[in-house]
Amino acid sequence: MKPLDGVRVLDLATLFAGPTAAMLLGDFGADVIKVEHPSRPDPSRGHGPGGLWWKMLGRNKRTMTLDLSTPEGQDLLVELARRADVIIENFRPGTLERWNLSYERLSAANPGLVLARVTGFGQFGPYARRPGFGTLAEAMSGFAAMTGEPDGPPTLPPFGLADGICALATAYAVMTALRAREHTGRGQVADLSIIEPILTVLGAQPTIYDKLGIVQPRTGNRSVNNAPRNTYRCADGSWVAVSTSAQSIAERVMRLVGRPDVVDEPWFATGKGRAEHADELDAAVAAWVGERTREEVLAAFEEAEAAVAPIYDVRDVMADPQLAALDAITTVVDPELGELRMQNVMFRLSDTPGEIRWPGRPHGADTDEILAELGLPPSRIAELRDKGVI
């Protein structure tokens, strides 16, 4: 048994937050049906080298095609919704309504339906109808303004950070709404903007600005809350990251690198005080690390029970023994490409674990099967295909 056995999700969304949320639900047993346009598949099928993004993003999903701009396609979606628990969509506000697929119509067919609507800026407000992408959320949330070197430009992440955070929030919203349904018997609409989840994880900046008028500056790899906290180059050219969020760790680090004298300084007793002396602390750590190989640095920090980590690229991730022990990068078999390695499910449940049952399937691979589950005979399915509805 999987935790979400019996939960059916219709994934109408495209790049990237909505489909990732549907993937997360599918990882723990939900029957996820990916609905794509007959002639315009989800762009993730062609995203990145070799289109391999889709193999991960589409995992554990059955795939079907349906033109939702046609009356017949709309009627079929209503029938699918009648048998579903969740719909995830990321069209611009008003699109479903224009297609005669409002929540009022969908919930009339299925009062328990949860509709998760994922957009750049939410369903209302002056920006609601703007195109919304994770990059815009990373810019407007304050993330980019605080990321980068002090004398450099604001910096964007080289991957879909805001989309990924929003995907987690969407999956959480769906589970919360399903739990509420157990009490009320009714579904509801979950309205998610991509900007709000990343704004939340940026911490207490709005409160700090509200009460103290402080705007967090760009500090590179340093922290305004503690020091030493940075990346440091080893003698062999590799890099490590050091964190001293805990006072005891900061003390161990400075003793390890040969500066026990600073531990007794009054300013060293607080993270803020250490951050104000980051130049001195960083110089000491950088000099010590720079005289040793990465393996020597890691071994010494481990013996001193201080916090350090190697700076990995994907090659290191794939070879790390701890990640291997967790099976964090697992192997799945794909009928088209053979064995594939990809990130495993995000967490382990002791009694009802998640599982990657299959990687992303071909465009429309399960259309006939899904429509047959609605009671459509092969002749009707063929007719819909001839019309371009599927």
GROMACS .gro file of C-alpha atoms in nm:
model
  390
    1MET     CA    1   0.000   0.000   0.000
    2LYS     CA    2   0.108   0.355  -0.076
    3PRO     CA    3  -0.008   0.653   0.133
    4LEU     CA    4  -0.196   0.808  -0.160
    5ASP     CA    5  -0.342   0.493  -0.310
    6GLY     CA    6  -0.691   0.579  -0.436
    7VAL     CA    7  -0.614   0.949  -0.488
    8ARG     CA    8  -0.648   1.050  -0.854
    9VAL     CA    9  -0.476   1.367  -0.977
   10LEU     CA   10  -0.527   1.534  -1.314
   11ASP     CA   11  -0.210   1.722  -1.406
   12LEU     CA   12  -0.301   1.993  -1.658
   13ALA     CA   13   0.004   2.208  -1.580
   14THR     CA   14   0.328   2.272  -1.768
   15LEU     CA   15   0.675   2.400  -1.675
   16PHE     CA   16   0.752   2.348  -1.379
   17ALA     CA   17   0.587   2.406  -1.041
   18GLY     CA   18   0.254   2.237  -1.110
   19PRO     CA   19   0.395   1.925  -1.278
   20THR     CA   20   0.654   1.885  -1.004
   21ALA     CA   21   0.380   1.899  -0.740
   22ALA     CA   22   0.191   1.628  -0.930
   23MET     CA   23   0.512   1.423  -0.948
   24LEU     CA   24   0.556   1.447  -0.571
   25LEU     CA   25   0.201   1.316  -0.520
   26GLY     CA   26   0.260   1.035  -0.768
   27ASP     CA   27   0.577   0.933  -0.584
   28PHE     CA   28   0.361   0.822  -0.292
   29GLY     CA   29   0.096   0.635  -0.486
   30ALA     CA   30  -0.145   0.888  -0.636
   31ASP     CA   31  -0.279   0.793  -0.979
   32VAL     CA   32  -0.155   1.096  -1.172
   33ILE     CA   33  -0.294   1.148  -1.521
   34LYS     CA   34  -0.091   1.394  -1.725
   35VAL     CA   35  -0.322   1.575  -1.971
   36GLU     CA   36  -0.142   1.734  -2.268
   37HIS     CA   37  -0.253   1.901  -2.587
   38PRO     CA   38  -0.262   1.655  -2.881
   39SER     CA   39  -0.015   1.856  -3.090
   40ARG     CA   40   0.163   2.071  -2.827
   41PRO     CA   41   0.312   1.847  -2.559
   42ASP     CA   42   0.444   1.974  -2.226
   43PRO     CA   43   0.758   2.177  -2.311
   44SER     CA   44   0.956   1.979  -2.054
   45ARG     CA   45   0.967   1.694  -2.308
   46GLY     CA   46   1.217   1.902  -2.502
   47HIS     CA   47   1.377   2.084  -2.208
   48GLY     CA   48   1.746   2.047  -2.142
   49PRO     CA   49   1.996   1.805  -2.299
   50GLY     CA   50   1.823   1.514  -2.470
   51GLY     CA   51   1.482   1.605  -2.331
   52LEU     CA   52   1.570   1.411  -2.017
   53TRP     CA   53   1.387   1.654  -1.787
   54TRP     CA   54   1.062   1.482  -1.882
   55LYS     CA   55   1.184   1.141  -1.766
   56MET     CA   56   1.199   1.277  -1.412
   57LEU     CA   57   0.913   1.527  -1.423
   58GLY     CA   58   0.678   1.276  -1.585
   59ARG     CA   59   0.759   0.984  -1.359
   60ASN     CA   60   0.470   0.788  -1.206
   61LYS     CA   61   0.225   0.962  -1.442
   62ARG     CA   62  -0.006   0.811  -1.700
   63THR     CA   63  -0.022   1.032  -2.007
   64MET     CA   64  -0.315   1.125  -2.226
   65THR     CA   65  -0.396   1.395  -2.481
   66LEU     CA   66  -0.700   1.622  -2.480
   67ASP     CA   67  -0.774   1.952  -2.651
   68LEU     CA   68  -0.943   2.152  -2.377
   69SER     CA   69  -1.037   2.432  -2.614
   70THR     CA   70  -1.296   2.208  -2.783
   71PRO     CA   71  -1.642   2.136  -2.639
   72GLU     CA   72  -1.585   1.761  -2.662
   73GLY     CA   73  -1.251   1.792  -2.486
   74GLN     CA   74  -1.413   2.001  -2.214
   75ASP     CA   75  -1.690   1.746  -2.164
   76LEU     CA   76  -1.434   1.469  -2.134
   77LEU     CA   77  -1.238   1.667  -1.875
   78VAL     CA   78  -1.555   1.706  -1.670
   79GLU     CA   79  -1.599   1.329  -1.682
   80LEU     CA   80  -1.239   1.282  -1.574
   81ALA     CA   81  -1.293   1.535  -1.294
   82ARG     CA   82  -1.600   1.344  -1.180
   83ARG     CA   83  -1.369   1.052  -1.098
   84ALA     CA   84  -1.075   1.257  -0.969
   85ASP     CA   85  -0.975   1.404  -0.635
   86VAL     CA   86  -0.740   1.679  -0.751
   87ILE     CA   87  -0.676   1.893  -1.057
   88ILE     CA   88  -0.351   2.091  -1.084
   89GLU     CA   89  -0.342   2.366  -1.348
   90ASN     CA   90  -0.125   2.667  -1.422
   91PHE     CA   91  -0.308   2.852  -1.698
   92ARG     CA   92  -0.343   3.227  -1.676
   93PRO     CA   93  -0.639   3.333  -1.457
   94GLY     CA   94  -0.963   3.311  -1.653
   95THR     CA   95  -0.846   3.045  -1.898
   96LEU     CA   96  -1.041   2.757  -1.747
   97GLU     CA   97  -1.345   2.983  -1.724
   98ARG     CA   98  -1.310   3.075  -2.091
   99TRP     CA   99  -1.309   2.706  -2.173
  100ASN     CA  100  -1.629   2.651  -1.974
  101LEU     CA  101  -1.428   2.461  -1.713
  102SER     CA  102  -1.484   2.686  -1.413
  103TYR     CA  103  -1.458   2.540  -1.065
  104GLU     CA  104  -1.834   2.585  -1.037
  105ARG     CA  105  -1.887   2.345  -1.328
  106LEU     CA  106  -1.621   2.102  -1.215
  107SER     CA  107  -1.740   2.095  -0.854
  108ALA     CA  108  -2.100   2.050  -0.966
  109ALA     CA  109  -1.984   1.724  -1.122
  110ASN     CA  110  -1.767   1.640  -0.819
  111PRO     CA  111  -1.826   1.838  -0.497
  112GLY     CA  112  -1.516   1.682  -0.339
  113LEU     CA  113  -1.279   1.804  -0.608
  114VAL     CA  114  -0.969   2.003  -0.505
  115LEU     CA  115  -0.851   2.247  -0.773
  116ALA     CA  116  -0.492   2.370  -0.727
  117ARG     CA  117  -0.430   2.682  -0.937
  118VAL     CA  118  -0.062   2.773  -0.975
  119THR     CA  119   0.024   3.107  -1.134
  120GLY     CA  120   0.299   3.364  -1.113
  121PHE     CA  121   0.105   3.613  -0.901
  122GLY     CA  122  -0.219   3.447  -0.790
  123GLN     CA  123  -0.575   3.464  -0.918
  124PHE     CA  124  -0.641   3.832  -0.841
  125GLY     CA  125  -0.460   4.164  -0.804
  126PRO     CA  126  -0.298   4.403  -1.052
  127TYR     CA  127  -0.037   4.149  -1.172
  128ALA     CA  128  -0.265   3.845  -1.190
  129ARG     CA  129  -0.281   3.828  -1.567
  130ARG     CA  130   0.091   3.878  -1.625
  131PRO     CA  131   0.292   3.582  -1.754
  132GLY     CA  132   0.446   3.422  -1.449
  133PHE     CA  133   0.774   3.232  -1.429
  134GLY     CA  134   1.002   3.135  -1.143
  135THR     CA  135   1.265   3.385  -1.257
  136LEU     CA  136   1.022   3.670  -1.200
  137ALA     CA  137   0.943   3.539  -0.852
  138GLU     CA  138   1.313   3.509  -0.770
  139ALA     CA  139   1.355   3.872  -0.876
  140MET     CA  140   1.048   4.018  -0.706
  141SER     CA  141   1.060   3.819  -0.381
  142GLY     CA  142   1.385   3.982  -0.274
  143PHE     CA  143   1.592   3.670  -0.336
  144ALA     CA  144   1.801   3.812  -0.622
  145ALA     CA  145   1.860   4.143  -0.444
  146MET     CA  146   2.028   3.968  -0.151
  147THR     CA  147   2.218   3.710  -0.359
  148GLY     CA  148   2.560   3.778  -0.508
  149GLU     CA  149   2.880   3.956  -0.412
  150PRO     CA  150   2.852   4.297  -0.240
  151ASP     CA  151   3.002   4.480  -0.539
  152GLY     CA  152   2.832   4.260  -0.799
  153PRO     CA  153   2.488   4.249  -0.961
  154PRO     CA  154   2.181   4.081  -0.815
  155THR     CA  155   2.211   3.710  -0.888
  156LEU     CA  156   1.952   3.459  -1.010
  157PRO     CA  157   1.980   3.085  -0.942
  158PRO     CA  158   2.081   2.865  -1.238
  159PHE     CA  159   1.780   2.638  -1.189
  160GLY     CA  160   1.409   2.665  -1.109
  161LEU     CA  161   1.437   2.750  -0.741
  162ALA     CA  162   1.108   2.938  -0.705
  163ASP     CA  163   0.926   2.673  -0.909
  164GLY     CA  164   1.064   2.396  -0.691
  165ILE     CA  165   0.965   2.570  -0.369
  166CYS     CA  166   0.619   2.639  -0.511
  167ALA     CA  167   0.586   2.272  -0.609
  168LEU     CA  168   0.643   2.169  -0.248
  169ALA     CA  169   0.391   2.429  -0.135
  170THR     CA  170   0.138   2.307  -0.392
  171ALA     CA  171   0.169   1.946  -0.280
  172TYR     CA  172   0.127   2.066   0.079
  173ALA     CA  173  -0.178   2.272  -0.016
  174VAL     CA  174  -0.335   1.974  -0.191
  175MET     CA  175  -0.282   1.746   0.108
  176THR     CA  176  -0.420   2.013   0.341
  177ALA     CA  177  -0.731   2.051   0.126
  178LEU     CA  178  -0.779   1.674   0.110
  179ARG     CA  179  -0.753   1.658   0.489
  180ALA     CA  180  -1.011   1.938   0.519
  181ARG     CA  181  -1.239   1.740   0.287
  182GLU     CA  182  -1.244   1.460   0.544
  183HIS     CA  183  -1.412   1.705   0.784
  184THR     CA  184  -1.640   1.893   0.544
  185GLY     CA  185  -1.702   1.650   0.259
  186ARG     CA  186  -1.624   1.932   0.016
  187GLY     CA  187  -1.331   2.017  -0.204
  188GLN     CA  188  -1.203   2.369  -0.256
  189VAL     CA  189  -0.973   2.587  -0.463
  190ALA     CA  190  -0.607   2.621  -0.362
  191ASP     CA  191  -0.470   2.948  -0.506
  192LEU     CA  192  -0.089   2.947  -0.524
  193SER     CA  193   0.136   3.216  -0.661
  194ILE     CA  194   0.495   3.121  -0.737
  195ILE     CA  195   0.620   3.432  -0.556
  196GLU     CA  196   0.468   3.365  -0.211
  197PRO     CA  197   0.639   3.035  -0.120
  198ILE     CA  198   0.987   3.168  -0.196
  199LEU     CA  199   0.900   3.487  -0.010
  200THR     CA  200   0.814   3.270   0.291
  201VAL     CA  201   1.141   3.075   0.294
  202LEU     CA  202   1.346   3.395   0.278
  203GLY     CA  203   1.276   3.433   0.647
  204ALA     CA  204   1.192   3.729   0.868
  205GLN     CA  205   1.312   4.006   0.634
  206PRO     CA  206   0.971   4.182   0.612
  207THR     CA  207   0.938   4.183   0.990
  208ILE     CA  208   1.294   4.310   1.035
  209TYR     CA  209   1.234   4.586   0.782
  210ASP     CA  210   0.897   4.671   0.938
  211LYS     CA  211   1.037   4.711   1.290
  212LEU     CA  212   1.397   4.818   1.226
  213GLY     CA  213   1.408   4.953   0.871
  214ILE     CA  214   1.692   4.716   0.780
  215VAL     CA  215   1.730   4.595   0.421
  216GLN     CA  216   1.949   4.287   0.395
  217PRO     CA  217   2.246   4.359   0.165
  218ARG     CA  218   2.429   4.127  -0.069
  219THR     CA  219   2.706   3.957   0.127
  220GLY     CA  220   2.829   3.691  -0.113
  221ASN     CA  221   2.874   3.361   0.072
  222ARG     CA  222   2.892   3.534   0.407
  223SER     CA  223   2.604   3.559   0.652
  224VAL     CA  224   2.488   3.869   0.834
  225ASN     CA  225   2.405   3.648   1.131
  226ASN     CA  226   2.726   3.458   1.201
  227ALA     CA  227   3.088   3.401   1.096
  228PRO     CA  228   3.296   3.233   0.978
  229ARG     CA  229   3.055   3.121   0.709
  230ASN     CA  230   3.194   3.103   0.358
  231THR     CA  231   3.350   2.886   0.090
  232TYR     CA  232   3.724   2.828   0.106
  233ARG     CA  233   3.970   2.696  -0.151
  234CYS     CA  234   4.189   2.401  -0.061
  235ALA     CA  235   4.549   2.343  -0.165
  236ASP     CA  236   4.440   2.096  -0.435
  237GLY     CA  237   4.208   2.351  -0.597
  238SER     CA  238   3.884   2.203  -0.459
  239TRP     CA  239   3.647   2.395  -0.234
  240VAL     CA  240   3.474   2.345   0.099
  241ALA     CA  241   3.194   2.527   0.279
  242VAL     CA  242   3.207   2.607   0.651
  243SER     CA  243   2.910   2.691   0.872
  244THR     CA  244   2.921   2.816   1.231
  245SER     CA  245   2.556   2.881   1.312
  246ALA     CA  246   2.612   2.732   1.659
  247GLN     CA  247   2.844   2.909   1.903
  248SER     CA  248   3.016   2.584   2.001
  249ILE     CA  249   3.094   2.506   1.636
  250ALA     CA  250   3.242   2.853   1.583
  251GLU     CA  251   3.470   2.799   1.881
  252ARG     CA  252   3.585   2.458   1.752
  253VAL     CA  253   3.658   2.597   1.406
  254MET     CA  254   3.874   2.882   1.532
  255ARG     CA  255   4.067   2.656   1.766
  256LEU     CA  256   4.121   2.412   1.480
  257VAL     CA  257   4.261   2.677   1.247
  258GLY     CA  258   4.503   2.807   1.508
  259ARG     CA  259   4.319   3.114   1.637
  260PRO     CA  260   4.197   3.014   1.985
  261ASP     CA  261   4.270   3.370   2.099
  262VAL     CA  262   3.962   3.513   1.926
  263VAL     CA  263   3.728   3.279   2.114
  264ASP     CA  264   3.775   3.483   2.432
  265GLU     CA  265   3.702   3.816   2.264
  266PRO     CA  266   3.374   3.970   2.388
  267TRP     CA  267   3.246   4.013   2.033
  268PHE     CA  268   3.293   3.642   1.959
  269ALA     CA  269   3.015   3.546   2.198
  270THR     CA  270   2.735   3.629   1.951
  271GLY     CA  271   2.673   3.547   1.587
  272LYS     CA  272   2.621   3.914   1.509
  273GLY     CA  273   2.949   4.005   1.676
  274ARG     CA  274   3.135   3.739   1.478
  275ALA     CA  275   2.972   3.861   1.154
  276GLU     CA  276   3.108   4.211   1.224
  277HIS     CA  277   3.459   4.059   1.236
  278ALA     CA  278   3.414   3.835   0.932
  279ASP     CA  279   3.726   3.967   0.756
  280GLU     CA  280   3.953   3.854   1.036
  281LEU     CA  281   3.779   3.518   1.085
  282ASP     CA  282   3.760   3.444   0.714
  283ALA     CA  283   4.127   3.522   0.666
  284ALA     CA  284   4.226   3.276   0.937
  285VAL     CA  285   4.007   2.995   0.803
  286ALA     CA  286   4.106   3.061   0.440
  287ALA     CA  287   4.477   3.051   0.523
  288TRP     CA  288   4.446   2.722   0.714
  289VAL     CA  289   4.230   2.555   0.450
  290GLY     CA  290   4.451   2.681   0.168
  291GLU     CA  291   4.748   2.485   0.304
  292ARG     CA  292   4.567   2.149   0.300
  293THR     CA  293   4.395   1.920   0.052
  294ARG     CA  294   4.024   1.875   0.070
  295GLU     CA  295   4.055   1.531   0.224
  296GLU     CA  296   4.287   1.667   0.492
  297VAL     CA  297   4.047   1.952   0.567
  298LEU     CA  298   3.745   1.722   0.589
  299ALA     CA  299   3.926   1.476   0.815
  300ALA     CA  300   4.046   1.748   1.052
  301PHE     CA  301   3.703   1.910   1.076
  302GLU     CA  302   3.541   1.573   1.143
  303GLU     CA  303   3.788   1.496   1.419
  304ALA     CA  304   3.723   1.840   1.571
  305GLU     CA  305   3.345   1.791   1.538
  306ALA     CA  306   3.320   2.110   1.337
  307ALA     CA  307   3.081   2.166   1.047
  308VAL     CA  308   3.223   2.147   0.694
  309ALA     CA  309   3.113   2.012   0.358
  310PRO     CA  310   3.283   1.966   0.024
  311ILE     CA  311   3.152   2.175  -0.264
  312TYR     CA  312   3.010   1.912  -0.499
  313ASP     CA  313   2.919   1.916  -0.863
  314VAL     CA  314   2.687   1.648  -1.001
  315ARG     CA  315   2.975   1.404  -1.050
  316ASP     CA  316   3.051   1.417  -0.680
  317VAL     CA  317   2.682   1.386  -0.591
  318MET     CA  318   2.657   1.067  -0.795
  319ALA     CA  319   2.959   0.914  -0.617
  320ASP     CA  320   2.901   1.024  -0.254
  321PRO     CA  321   2.878   0.728  -0.012
  322GLN     CA  322   2.621   0.892   0.218
  323LEU     CA  323   2.387   0.971  -0.070
  324ALA     CA  324   2.446   0.619  -0.201
  325ALA     CA  325   2.351   0.474   0.138
  326LEU     CA  326   2.028   0.674   0.130
  327ASP     CA  327   1.967   0.573  -0.235
  328ALA     CA  328   1.912   0.945  -0.294
  329ILE     CA  329   2.010   0.893  -0.658
  330THR     CA  330   1.837   0.575  -0.762
  331THR     CA  331   1.819   0.367  -1.079
  332VAL     CA  332   1.497   0.314  -1.272
  333VAL     CA  333   1.437   0.123  -1.594
  334ASP     CA  334   1.292   0.307  -1.894
  335PRO     CA  335   1.155   0.114  -2.194
  336GLU     CA  336   1.304   0.371  -2.432
  337LEU     CA  337   1.642   0.446  -2.276
  338GLY     CA  338   1.719   0.152  -2.050
  339GLU     CA  339   1.855   0.225  -1.702
  340LEU     CA  340   1.828   0.586  -1.584
  341ARG     CA  341   1.961   0.743  -1.267
  342MET     CA  342   1.758   1.020  -1.107
  343GLN     CA  343   1.668   1.168  -0.769
  344ASN     CA  344   1.467   0.926  -0.557
  345VAL     CA  345   1.153   1.017  -0.365
  346MET     CA  346   1.221   1.300  -0.123
  347PHE     CA  347   1.175   1.121   0.209
  348ARG     CA  348   1.142   0.775   0.358
  349LEU     CA  349   0.831   0.648   0.535
  350SER     CA  350   0.891   0.343   0.753
  351ASP     CA  351   0.562   0.164   0.676
  352THR     CA  352   0.434   0.306   0.345
  353PRO     CA  353   0.734   0.423   0.142
  354GLY     CA  354   0.714   0.603  -0.188
  355GLU     CA  355   0.846   0.459  -0.512
  356ILE     CA  356   0.936   0.551  -0.868
  357ARG     CA  357   0.721   0.303  -1.059
  358TRP     CA  358   0.821   0.429  -1.403
  359PRO     CA  359   0.987   0.731  -1.564
  360GLY     CA  360   0.809   0.978  -1.792
  361ARG     CA  361   0.604   0.800  -2.057
  362PRO     CA  362   0.558   0.892  -2.424
  363HIS     CA  363   0.314   1.164  -2.526
  364GLY     CA  364  -0.041   1.028  -2.506
  365ALA     CA  365   0.070   0.674  -2.426
  366ASP     CA  366  -0.228   0.599  -2.202
  367THR     CA  367  -0.504   0.797  -2.377
  368ASP     CA  368  -0.699   0.494  -2.497
  369GLU     CA  369  -0.676   0.319  -2.160
  370ILE     CA  370  -0.793   0.624  -1.965
  371LEU     CA  371  -1.083   0.697  -2.199
  372ALA     CA  372  -1.186   0.330  -2.186
  373GLU     CA  373  -1.204   0.369  -1.806
  374LEU     CA  374  -1.466   0.639  -1.871
  375GLY     CA  375  -1.667   0.385  -2.071
  376LEU     CA  376  -1.581   0.509  -2.421
  377PRO     CA  377  -1.575   0.231  -2.683
  378PRO     CA  378  -1.286   0.202  -2.930
  379SER     CA  379  -1.501   0.345  -3.211
  380ARG     CA  380  -1.568   0.664  -3.016
  381ILE     CA  381  -1.200   0.697  -2.922
  382ALA     CA  382  -1.106   0.664  -3.289
  383GLU     CA  383  -1.362   0.929  -3.381
  384LEU     CA  384  -1.219   1.173  -3.125
  385ARG     CA  385  -0.869   1.108  -3.257
  386ASP     CA  386  -0.981   1.179  -3.614
  387LYS     CA  387  -1.129   1.510  -3.497
  388GLY     CA  388  -0.807   1.611  -3.321
  389VAL     CA  389  -0.974   1.618  -2.978
  390ILE     CA  390  -0.721   1.361  -2.854
   0.00000   0.00000   0.00000
